[in-house]
mmCIF file of C-alpha atoms and ligand atoms in Angstrom:
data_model
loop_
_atom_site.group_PDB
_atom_site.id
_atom_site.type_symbol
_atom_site.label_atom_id
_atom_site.label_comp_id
_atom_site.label_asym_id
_atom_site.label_seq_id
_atom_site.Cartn_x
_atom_site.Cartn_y
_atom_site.Cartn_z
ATOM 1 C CA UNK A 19 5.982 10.688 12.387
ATOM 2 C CA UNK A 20 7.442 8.566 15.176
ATOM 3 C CA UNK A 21 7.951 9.224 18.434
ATOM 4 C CA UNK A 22 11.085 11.292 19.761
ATOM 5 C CA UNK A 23 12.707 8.468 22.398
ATOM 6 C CA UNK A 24 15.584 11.085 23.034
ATOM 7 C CA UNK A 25 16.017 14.494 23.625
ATOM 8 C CA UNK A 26 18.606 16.963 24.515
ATOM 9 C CA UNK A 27 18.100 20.290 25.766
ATOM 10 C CA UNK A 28 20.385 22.874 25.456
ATOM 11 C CA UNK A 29 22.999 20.090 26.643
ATOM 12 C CA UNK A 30 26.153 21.609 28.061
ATOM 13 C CA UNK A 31 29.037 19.334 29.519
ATOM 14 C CA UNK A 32 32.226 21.092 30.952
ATOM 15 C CA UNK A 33 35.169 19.131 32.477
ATOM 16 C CA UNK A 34 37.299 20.967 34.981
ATOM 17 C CA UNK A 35 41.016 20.256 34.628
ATOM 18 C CA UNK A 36 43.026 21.925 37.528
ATOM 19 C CA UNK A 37 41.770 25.630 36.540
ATOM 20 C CA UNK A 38 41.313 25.198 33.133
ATOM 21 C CA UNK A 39 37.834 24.096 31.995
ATOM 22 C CA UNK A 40 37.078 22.163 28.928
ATOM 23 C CA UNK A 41 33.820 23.004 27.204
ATOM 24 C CA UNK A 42 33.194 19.708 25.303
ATOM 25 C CA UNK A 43 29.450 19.999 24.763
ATOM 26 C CA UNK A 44 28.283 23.434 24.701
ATOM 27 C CA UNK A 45 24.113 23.775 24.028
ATOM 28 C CA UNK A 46 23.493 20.370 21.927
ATOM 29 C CA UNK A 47 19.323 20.537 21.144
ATOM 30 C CA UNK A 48 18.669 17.032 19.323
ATOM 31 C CA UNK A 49 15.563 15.109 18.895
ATOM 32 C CA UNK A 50 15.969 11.025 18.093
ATOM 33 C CA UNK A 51 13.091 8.979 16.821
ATOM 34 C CA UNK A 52 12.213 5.762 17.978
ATOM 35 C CA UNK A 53 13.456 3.168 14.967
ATOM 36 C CA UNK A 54 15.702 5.519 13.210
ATOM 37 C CA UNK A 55 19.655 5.012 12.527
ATOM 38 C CA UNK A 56 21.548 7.834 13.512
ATOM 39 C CA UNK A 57 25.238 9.088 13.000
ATOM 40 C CA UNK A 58 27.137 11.232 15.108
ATOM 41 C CA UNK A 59 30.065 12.699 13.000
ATOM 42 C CA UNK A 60 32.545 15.118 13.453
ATOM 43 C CA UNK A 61 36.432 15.702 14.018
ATOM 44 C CA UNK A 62 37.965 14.035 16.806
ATOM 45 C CA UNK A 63 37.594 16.167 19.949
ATOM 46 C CA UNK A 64 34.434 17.933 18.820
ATOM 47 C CA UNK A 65 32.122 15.852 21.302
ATOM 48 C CA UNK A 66 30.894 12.832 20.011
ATOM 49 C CA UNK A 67 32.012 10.670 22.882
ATOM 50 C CA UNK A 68 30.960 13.411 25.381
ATOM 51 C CA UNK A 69 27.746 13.403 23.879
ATOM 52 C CA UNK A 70 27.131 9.972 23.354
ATOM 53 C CA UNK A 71 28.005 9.588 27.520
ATOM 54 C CA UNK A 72 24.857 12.069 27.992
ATOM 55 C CA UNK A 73 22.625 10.258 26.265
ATOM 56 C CA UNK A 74 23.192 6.828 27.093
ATOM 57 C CA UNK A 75 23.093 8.508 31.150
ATOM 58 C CA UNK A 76 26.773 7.423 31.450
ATOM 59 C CA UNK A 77 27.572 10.816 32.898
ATOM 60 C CA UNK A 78 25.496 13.807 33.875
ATOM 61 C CA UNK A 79 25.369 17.097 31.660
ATOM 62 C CA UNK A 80 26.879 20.361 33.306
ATOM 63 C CA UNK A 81 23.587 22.149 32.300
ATOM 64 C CA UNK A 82 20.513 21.174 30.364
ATOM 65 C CA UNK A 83 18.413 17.917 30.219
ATOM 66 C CA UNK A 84 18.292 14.494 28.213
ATOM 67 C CA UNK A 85 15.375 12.811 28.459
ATOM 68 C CA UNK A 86 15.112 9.261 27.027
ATOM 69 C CA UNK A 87 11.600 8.043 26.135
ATOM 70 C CA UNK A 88 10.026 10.945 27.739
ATOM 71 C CA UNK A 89 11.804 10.938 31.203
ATOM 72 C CA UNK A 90 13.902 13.710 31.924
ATOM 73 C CA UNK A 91 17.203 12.047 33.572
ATOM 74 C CA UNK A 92 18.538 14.599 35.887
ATOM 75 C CA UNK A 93 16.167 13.903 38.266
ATOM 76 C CA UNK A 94 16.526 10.043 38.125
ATOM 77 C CA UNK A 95 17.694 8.634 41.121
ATOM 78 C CA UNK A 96 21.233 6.643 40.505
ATOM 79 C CA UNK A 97 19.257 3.422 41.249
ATOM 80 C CA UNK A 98 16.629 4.862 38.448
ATOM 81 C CA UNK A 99 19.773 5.192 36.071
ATOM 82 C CA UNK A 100 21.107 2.124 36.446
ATOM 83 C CA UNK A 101 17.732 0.411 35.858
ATOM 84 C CA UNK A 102 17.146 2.542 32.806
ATOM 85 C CA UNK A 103 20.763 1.729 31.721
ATOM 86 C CA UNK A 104 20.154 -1.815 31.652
ATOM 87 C CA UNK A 105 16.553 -1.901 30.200
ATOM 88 C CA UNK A 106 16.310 0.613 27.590
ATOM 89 C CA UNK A 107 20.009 1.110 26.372
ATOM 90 C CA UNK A 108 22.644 -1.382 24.650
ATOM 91 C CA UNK A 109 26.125 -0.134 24.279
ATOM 92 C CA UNK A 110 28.787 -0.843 21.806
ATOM 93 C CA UNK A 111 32.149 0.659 22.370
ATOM 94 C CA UNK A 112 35.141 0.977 20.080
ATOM 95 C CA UNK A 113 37.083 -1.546 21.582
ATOM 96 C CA UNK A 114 34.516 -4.016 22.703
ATOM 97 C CA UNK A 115 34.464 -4.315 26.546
ATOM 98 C CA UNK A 116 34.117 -8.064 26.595
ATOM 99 C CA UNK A 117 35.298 -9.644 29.501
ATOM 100 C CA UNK A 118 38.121 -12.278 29.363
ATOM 101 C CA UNK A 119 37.470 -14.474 31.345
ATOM 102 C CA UNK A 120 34.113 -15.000 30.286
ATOM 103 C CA UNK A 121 33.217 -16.958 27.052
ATOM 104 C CA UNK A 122 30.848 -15.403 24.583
ATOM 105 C CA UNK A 123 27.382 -17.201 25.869
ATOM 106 C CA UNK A 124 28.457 -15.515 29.369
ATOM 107 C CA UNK A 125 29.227 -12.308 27.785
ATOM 108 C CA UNK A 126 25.917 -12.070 26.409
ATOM 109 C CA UNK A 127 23.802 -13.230 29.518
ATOM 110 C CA UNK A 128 25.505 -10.708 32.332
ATOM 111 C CA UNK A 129 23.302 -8.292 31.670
ATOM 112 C CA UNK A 130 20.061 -10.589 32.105
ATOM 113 C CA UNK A 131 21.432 -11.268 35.834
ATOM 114 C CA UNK A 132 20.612 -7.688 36.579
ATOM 115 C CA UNK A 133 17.462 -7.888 34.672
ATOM 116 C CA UNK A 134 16.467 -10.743 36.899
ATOM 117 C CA UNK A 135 15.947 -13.684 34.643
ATOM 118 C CA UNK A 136 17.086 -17.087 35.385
ATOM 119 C CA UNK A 137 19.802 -19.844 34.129
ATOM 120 C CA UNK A 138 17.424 -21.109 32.016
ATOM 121 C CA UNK A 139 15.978 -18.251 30.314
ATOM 122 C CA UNK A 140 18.873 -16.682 29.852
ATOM 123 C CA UNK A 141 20.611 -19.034 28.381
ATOM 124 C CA UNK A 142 18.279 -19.561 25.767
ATOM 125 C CA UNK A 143 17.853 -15.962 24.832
ATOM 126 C CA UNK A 144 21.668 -15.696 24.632
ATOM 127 C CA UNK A 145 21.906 -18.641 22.158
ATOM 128 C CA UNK A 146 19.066 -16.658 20.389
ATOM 129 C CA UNK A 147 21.011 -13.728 20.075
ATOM 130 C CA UNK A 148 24.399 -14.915 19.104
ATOM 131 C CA UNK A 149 22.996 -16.869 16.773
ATOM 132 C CA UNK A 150 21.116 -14.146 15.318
ATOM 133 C CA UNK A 151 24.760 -12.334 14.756
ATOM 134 C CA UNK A 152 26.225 -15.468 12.889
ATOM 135 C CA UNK A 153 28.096 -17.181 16.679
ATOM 136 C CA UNK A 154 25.924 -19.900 17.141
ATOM 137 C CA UNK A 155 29.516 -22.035 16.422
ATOM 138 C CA UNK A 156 31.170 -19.672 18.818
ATOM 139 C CA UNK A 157 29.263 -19.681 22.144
ATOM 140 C CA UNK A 158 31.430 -21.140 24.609
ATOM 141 C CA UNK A 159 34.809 -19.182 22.948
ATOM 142 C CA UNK A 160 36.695 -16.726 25.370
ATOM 143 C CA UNK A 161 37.420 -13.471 23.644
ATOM 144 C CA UNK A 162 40.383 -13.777 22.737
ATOM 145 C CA UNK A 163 39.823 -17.126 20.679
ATOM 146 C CA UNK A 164 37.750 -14.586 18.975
ATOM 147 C CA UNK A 165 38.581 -12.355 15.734
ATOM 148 C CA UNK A 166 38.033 -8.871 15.934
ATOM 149 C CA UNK A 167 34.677 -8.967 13.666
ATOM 150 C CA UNK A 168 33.700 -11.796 16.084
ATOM 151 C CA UNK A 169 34.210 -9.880 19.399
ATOM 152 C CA UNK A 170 31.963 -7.297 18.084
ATOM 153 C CA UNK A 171 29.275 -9.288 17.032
ATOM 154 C CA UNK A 172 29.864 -10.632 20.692
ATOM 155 C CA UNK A 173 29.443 -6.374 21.674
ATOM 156 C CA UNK A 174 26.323 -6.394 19.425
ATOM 157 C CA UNK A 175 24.400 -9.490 21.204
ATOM 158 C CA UNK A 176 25.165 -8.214 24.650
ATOM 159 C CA UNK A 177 23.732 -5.308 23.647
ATOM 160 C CA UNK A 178 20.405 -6.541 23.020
ATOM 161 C CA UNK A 179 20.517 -8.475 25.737
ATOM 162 C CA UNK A 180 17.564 -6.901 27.557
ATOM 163 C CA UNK A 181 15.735 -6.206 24.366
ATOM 164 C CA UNK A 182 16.580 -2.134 24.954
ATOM 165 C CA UNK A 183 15.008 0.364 22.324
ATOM 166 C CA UNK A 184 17.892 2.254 21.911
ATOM 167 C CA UNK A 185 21.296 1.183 20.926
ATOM 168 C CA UNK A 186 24.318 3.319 21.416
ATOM 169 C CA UNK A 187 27.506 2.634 19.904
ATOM 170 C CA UNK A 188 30.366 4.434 19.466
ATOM 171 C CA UNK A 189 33.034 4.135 16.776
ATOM 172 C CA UNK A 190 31.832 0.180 16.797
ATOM 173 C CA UNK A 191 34.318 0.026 13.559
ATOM 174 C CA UNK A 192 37.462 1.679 14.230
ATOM 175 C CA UNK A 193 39.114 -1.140 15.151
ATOM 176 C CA UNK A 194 37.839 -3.229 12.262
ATOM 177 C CA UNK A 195 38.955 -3.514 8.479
ATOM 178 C CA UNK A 196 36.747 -2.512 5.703
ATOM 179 C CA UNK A 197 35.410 -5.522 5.331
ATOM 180 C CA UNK A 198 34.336 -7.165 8.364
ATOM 181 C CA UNK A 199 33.414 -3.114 9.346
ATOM 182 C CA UNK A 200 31.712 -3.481 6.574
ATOM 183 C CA UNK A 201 30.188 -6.328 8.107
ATOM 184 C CA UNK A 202 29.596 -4.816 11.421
ATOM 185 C CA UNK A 203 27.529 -2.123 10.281
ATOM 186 C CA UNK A 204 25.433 -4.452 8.181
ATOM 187 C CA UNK A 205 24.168 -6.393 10.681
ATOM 188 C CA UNK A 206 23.620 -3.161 13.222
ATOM 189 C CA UNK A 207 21.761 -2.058 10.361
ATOM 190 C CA UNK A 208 19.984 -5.221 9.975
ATOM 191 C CA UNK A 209 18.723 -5.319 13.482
ATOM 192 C CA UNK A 210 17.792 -1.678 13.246
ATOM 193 C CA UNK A 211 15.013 -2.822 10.966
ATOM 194 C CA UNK A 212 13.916 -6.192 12.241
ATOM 195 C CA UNK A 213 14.041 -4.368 16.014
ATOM 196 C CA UNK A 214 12.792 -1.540 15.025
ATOM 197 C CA UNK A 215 15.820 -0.207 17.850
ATOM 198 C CA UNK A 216 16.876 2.909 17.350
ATOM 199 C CA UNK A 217 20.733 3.202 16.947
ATOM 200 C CA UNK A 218 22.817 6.366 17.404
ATOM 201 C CA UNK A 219 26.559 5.866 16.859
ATOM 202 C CA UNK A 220 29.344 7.918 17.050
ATOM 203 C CA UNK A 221 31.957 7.109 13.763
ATOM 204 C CA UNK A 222 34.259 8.649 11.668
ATOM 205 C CA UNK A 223 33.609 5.641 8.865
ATOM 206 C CA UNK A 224 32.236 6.728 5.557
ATOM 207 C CA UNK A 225 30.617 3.190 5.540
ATOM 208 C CA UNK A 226 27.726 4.197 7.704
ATOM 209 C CA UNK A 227 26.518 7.131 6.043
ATOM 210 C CA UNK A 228 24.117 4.631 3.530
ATOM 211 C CA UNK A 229 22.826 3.201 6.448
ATOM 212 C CA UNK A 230 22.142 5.937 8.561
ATOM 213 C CA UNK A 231 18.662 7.582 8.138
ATOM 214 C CA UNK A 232 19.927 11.140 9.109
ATOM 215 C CA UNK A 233 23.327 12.539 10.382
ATOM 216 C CA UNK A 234 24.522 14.480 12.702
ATOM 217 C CA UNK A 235 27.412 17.398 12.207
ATOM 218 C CA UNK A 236 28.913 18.192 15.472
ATOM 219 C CA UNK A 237 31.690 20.647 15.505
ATOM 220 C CA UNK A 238 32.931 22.134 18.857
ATOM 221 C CA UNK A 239 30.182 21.194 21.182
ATOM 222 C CA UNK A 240 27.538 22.321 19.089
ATOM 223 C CA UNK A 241 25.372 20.388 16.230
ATOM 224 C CA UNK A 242 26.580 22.066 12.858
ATOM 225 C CA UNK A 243 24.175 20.656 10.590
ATOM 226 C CA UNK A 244 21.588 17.652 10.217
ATOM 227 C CA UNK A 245 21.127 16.153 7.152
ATOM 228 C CA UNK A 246 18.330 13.425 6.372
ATOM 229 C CA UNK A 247 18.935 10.435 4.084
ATOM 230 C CA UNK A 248 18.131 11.658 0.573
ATOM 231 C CA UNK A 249 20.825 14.370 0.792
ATOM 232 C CA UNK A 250 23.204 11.526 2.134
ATOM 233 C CA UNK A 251 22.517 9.539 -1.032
ATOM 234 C CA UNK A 252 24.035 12.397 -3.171
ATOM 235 C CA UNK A 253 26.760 12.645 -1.196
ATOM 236 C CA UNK A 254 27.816 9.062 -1.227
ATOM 237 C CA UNK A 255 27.091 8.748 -5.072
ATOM 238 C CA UNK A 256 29.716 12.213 -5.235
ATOM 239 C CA UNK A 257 32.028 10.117 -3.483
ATOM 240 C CA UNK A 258 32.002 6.733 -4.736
ATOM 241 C CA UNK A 259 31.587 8.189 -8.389
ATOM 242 C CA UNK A 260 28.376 6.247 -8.988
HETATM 243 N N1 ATP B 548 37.067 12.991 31.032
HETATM 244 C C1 ATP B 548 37.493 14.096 30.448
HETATM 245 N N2 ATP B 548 38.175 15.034 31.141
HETATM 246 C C2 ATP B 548 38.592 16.172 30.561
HETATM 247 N N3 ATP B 548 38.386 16.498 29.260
HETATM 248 C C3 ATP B 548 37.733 15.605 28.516
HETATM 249 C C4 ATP B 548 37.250 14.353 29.061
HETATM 250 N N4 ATP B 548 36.633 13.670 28.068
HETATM 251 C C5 ATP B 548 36.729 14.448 26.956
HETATM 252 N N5 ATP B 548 37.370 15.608 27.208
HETATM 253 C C6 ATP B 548 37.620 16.701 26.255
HETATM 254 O O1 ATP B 548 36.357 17.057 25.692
HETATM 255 C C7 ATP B 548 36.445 17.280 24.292
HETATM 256 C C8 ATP B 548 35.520 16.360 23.544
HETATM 257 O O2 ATP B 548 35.965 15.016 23.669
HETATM 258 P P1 ATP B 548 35.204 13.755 23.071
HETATM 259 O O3 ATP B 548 35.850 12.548 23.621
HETATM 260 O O4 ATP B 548 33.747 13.918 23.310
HETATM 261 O O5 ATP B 548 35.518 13.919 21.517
HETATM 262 P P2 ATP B 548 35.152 12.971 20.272
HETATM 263 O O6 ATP B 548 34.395 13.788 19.300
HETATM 264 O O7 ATP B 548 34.526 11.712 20.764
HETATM 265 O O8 ATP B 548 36.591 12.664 19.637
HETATM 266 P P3 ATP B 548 37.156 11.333 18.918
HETATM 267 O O9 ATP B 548 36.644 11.366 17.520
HETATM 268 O O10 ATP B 548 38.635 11.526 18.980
HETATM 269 O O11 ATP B 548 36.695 10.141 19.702
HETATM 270 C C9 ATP B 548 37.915 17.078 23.938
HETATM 271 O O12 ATP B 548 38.525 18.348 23.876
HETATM 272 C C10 ATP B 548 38.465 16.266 25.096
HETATM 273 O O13 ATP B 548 39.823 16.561 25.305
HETATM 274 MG MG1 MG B 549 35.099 9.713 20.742
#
């Protein structure tokens, strides 16, 4: 069995509007194993986002712990966060978060500043990686002389910039056709193997159930069911008729 590299405890996130309070996460227990593929599903507003924030220690829970490879964040100092943001965690968001002004090669390398290595090195890892995602033609382009498929293969380099073992992405094909989605998810996948990273992503795309090794039901705040891969199978052969 591998190891659990995240862990939520009884999660609970409220946000306080004026006097109203919205209970977006109320008591998620979840265990994540190091190497697998996971899905978040779910109907928009049930959580996934909000959930998805916790673990990747974008935002603090209400009540109840994460802990990512063992450590229990909520007593992490914010220097402690931001070090275990940029080592263990890659992030890919809906809508890519490139920056403009920066071409792809640059994209890729910011977060090896923080990591401390030089020109040099990171240079060479970024070719590395956007070559490994199919840009080795591409590495001095800004973003916007990008496609869409392209930007996110940009969003999936960066991510691995600082060779983190977990990947978080959420919706990474919403913006995307099928096809290059298609693509998208492919190639996460892809690296999910050769990495052995483990990737938990938030989607409402069909598409990534026959990648995902288990998914994740939320509804409400709450996890509403977990299924594992072999009853995913079934379900995608009930729905593509096969
Ligand atoms: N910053 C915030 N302030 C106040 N309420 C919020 C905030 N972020 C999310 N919410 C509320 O928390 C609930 C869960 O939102 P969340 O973004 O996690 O949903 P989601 O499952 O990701 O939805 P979608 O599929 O549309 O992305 C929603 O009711 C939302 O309105
Ligand atoms: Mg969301």
């Amino acid at each position: 069995m591998a190891e659990v590299i995240v862990k939520t405890d009884q999660v609970v996130k409220e946000y306080r509007m004026g006097n109203n309070v919205v209970k977006a996460l109320n008591g998620v227990n979840l265990e994540i194993y190091q190497g697998e593929y996971l899905s978040l599903m779910g109907p928009s507003g049930s959580g996934k986002s909000t959930l998805f924030n916790m673990i990747g220690a974008l935002d603090r829970p209400t009540k109840g712990s994460v802990f990512i490879d063992g450590q229990n964040t909520s007593g992490l100092t914010t220097s402690q966060i931001a070090w275990l943001r940029c080592h263990k965690i890659g992030y890919i968001f809906q809508s890519y978060n490139l920056l403009h002004v920066m071409t792809a090669l640059e994209n890729v390398t910011l977060p090896m500043i923080f990591a401390g290595l030089s020109v040099k090195e990171r240079n060479k890892k970024g070719e590395e990686l956007l070559e490994l995602v199919g840009l080795d033609d591409r590495i001095y382009h800004l973003p916007d002389e990008l496609s869409g498929g392209q930007r996110q293969r940009v969003a999936v380099a960066r991510a691995l910039a600082n060779d983190p073992n977990i990947v978080l992405a959420d919706e990474p094909t919403a913006n995307l056709d099928m096809i290059i989605g298609r693509e998208i998810i492919t190639l996460i996948k892809r690296l999910n193997q050769e990495k052995n990273v483990t990737v938990i992503s938030a989607t409402h795309d069909l598409k990534m159930l026959d990648v995902s090794d288990r998914i994740v039901d939320i509804r409400d705040g709450v996890v509403e069911r977990i299924r594992n891969r072999d009853e995913i199978e079934l379900e995608v052969g009930e729905v593509t008729g096969h």
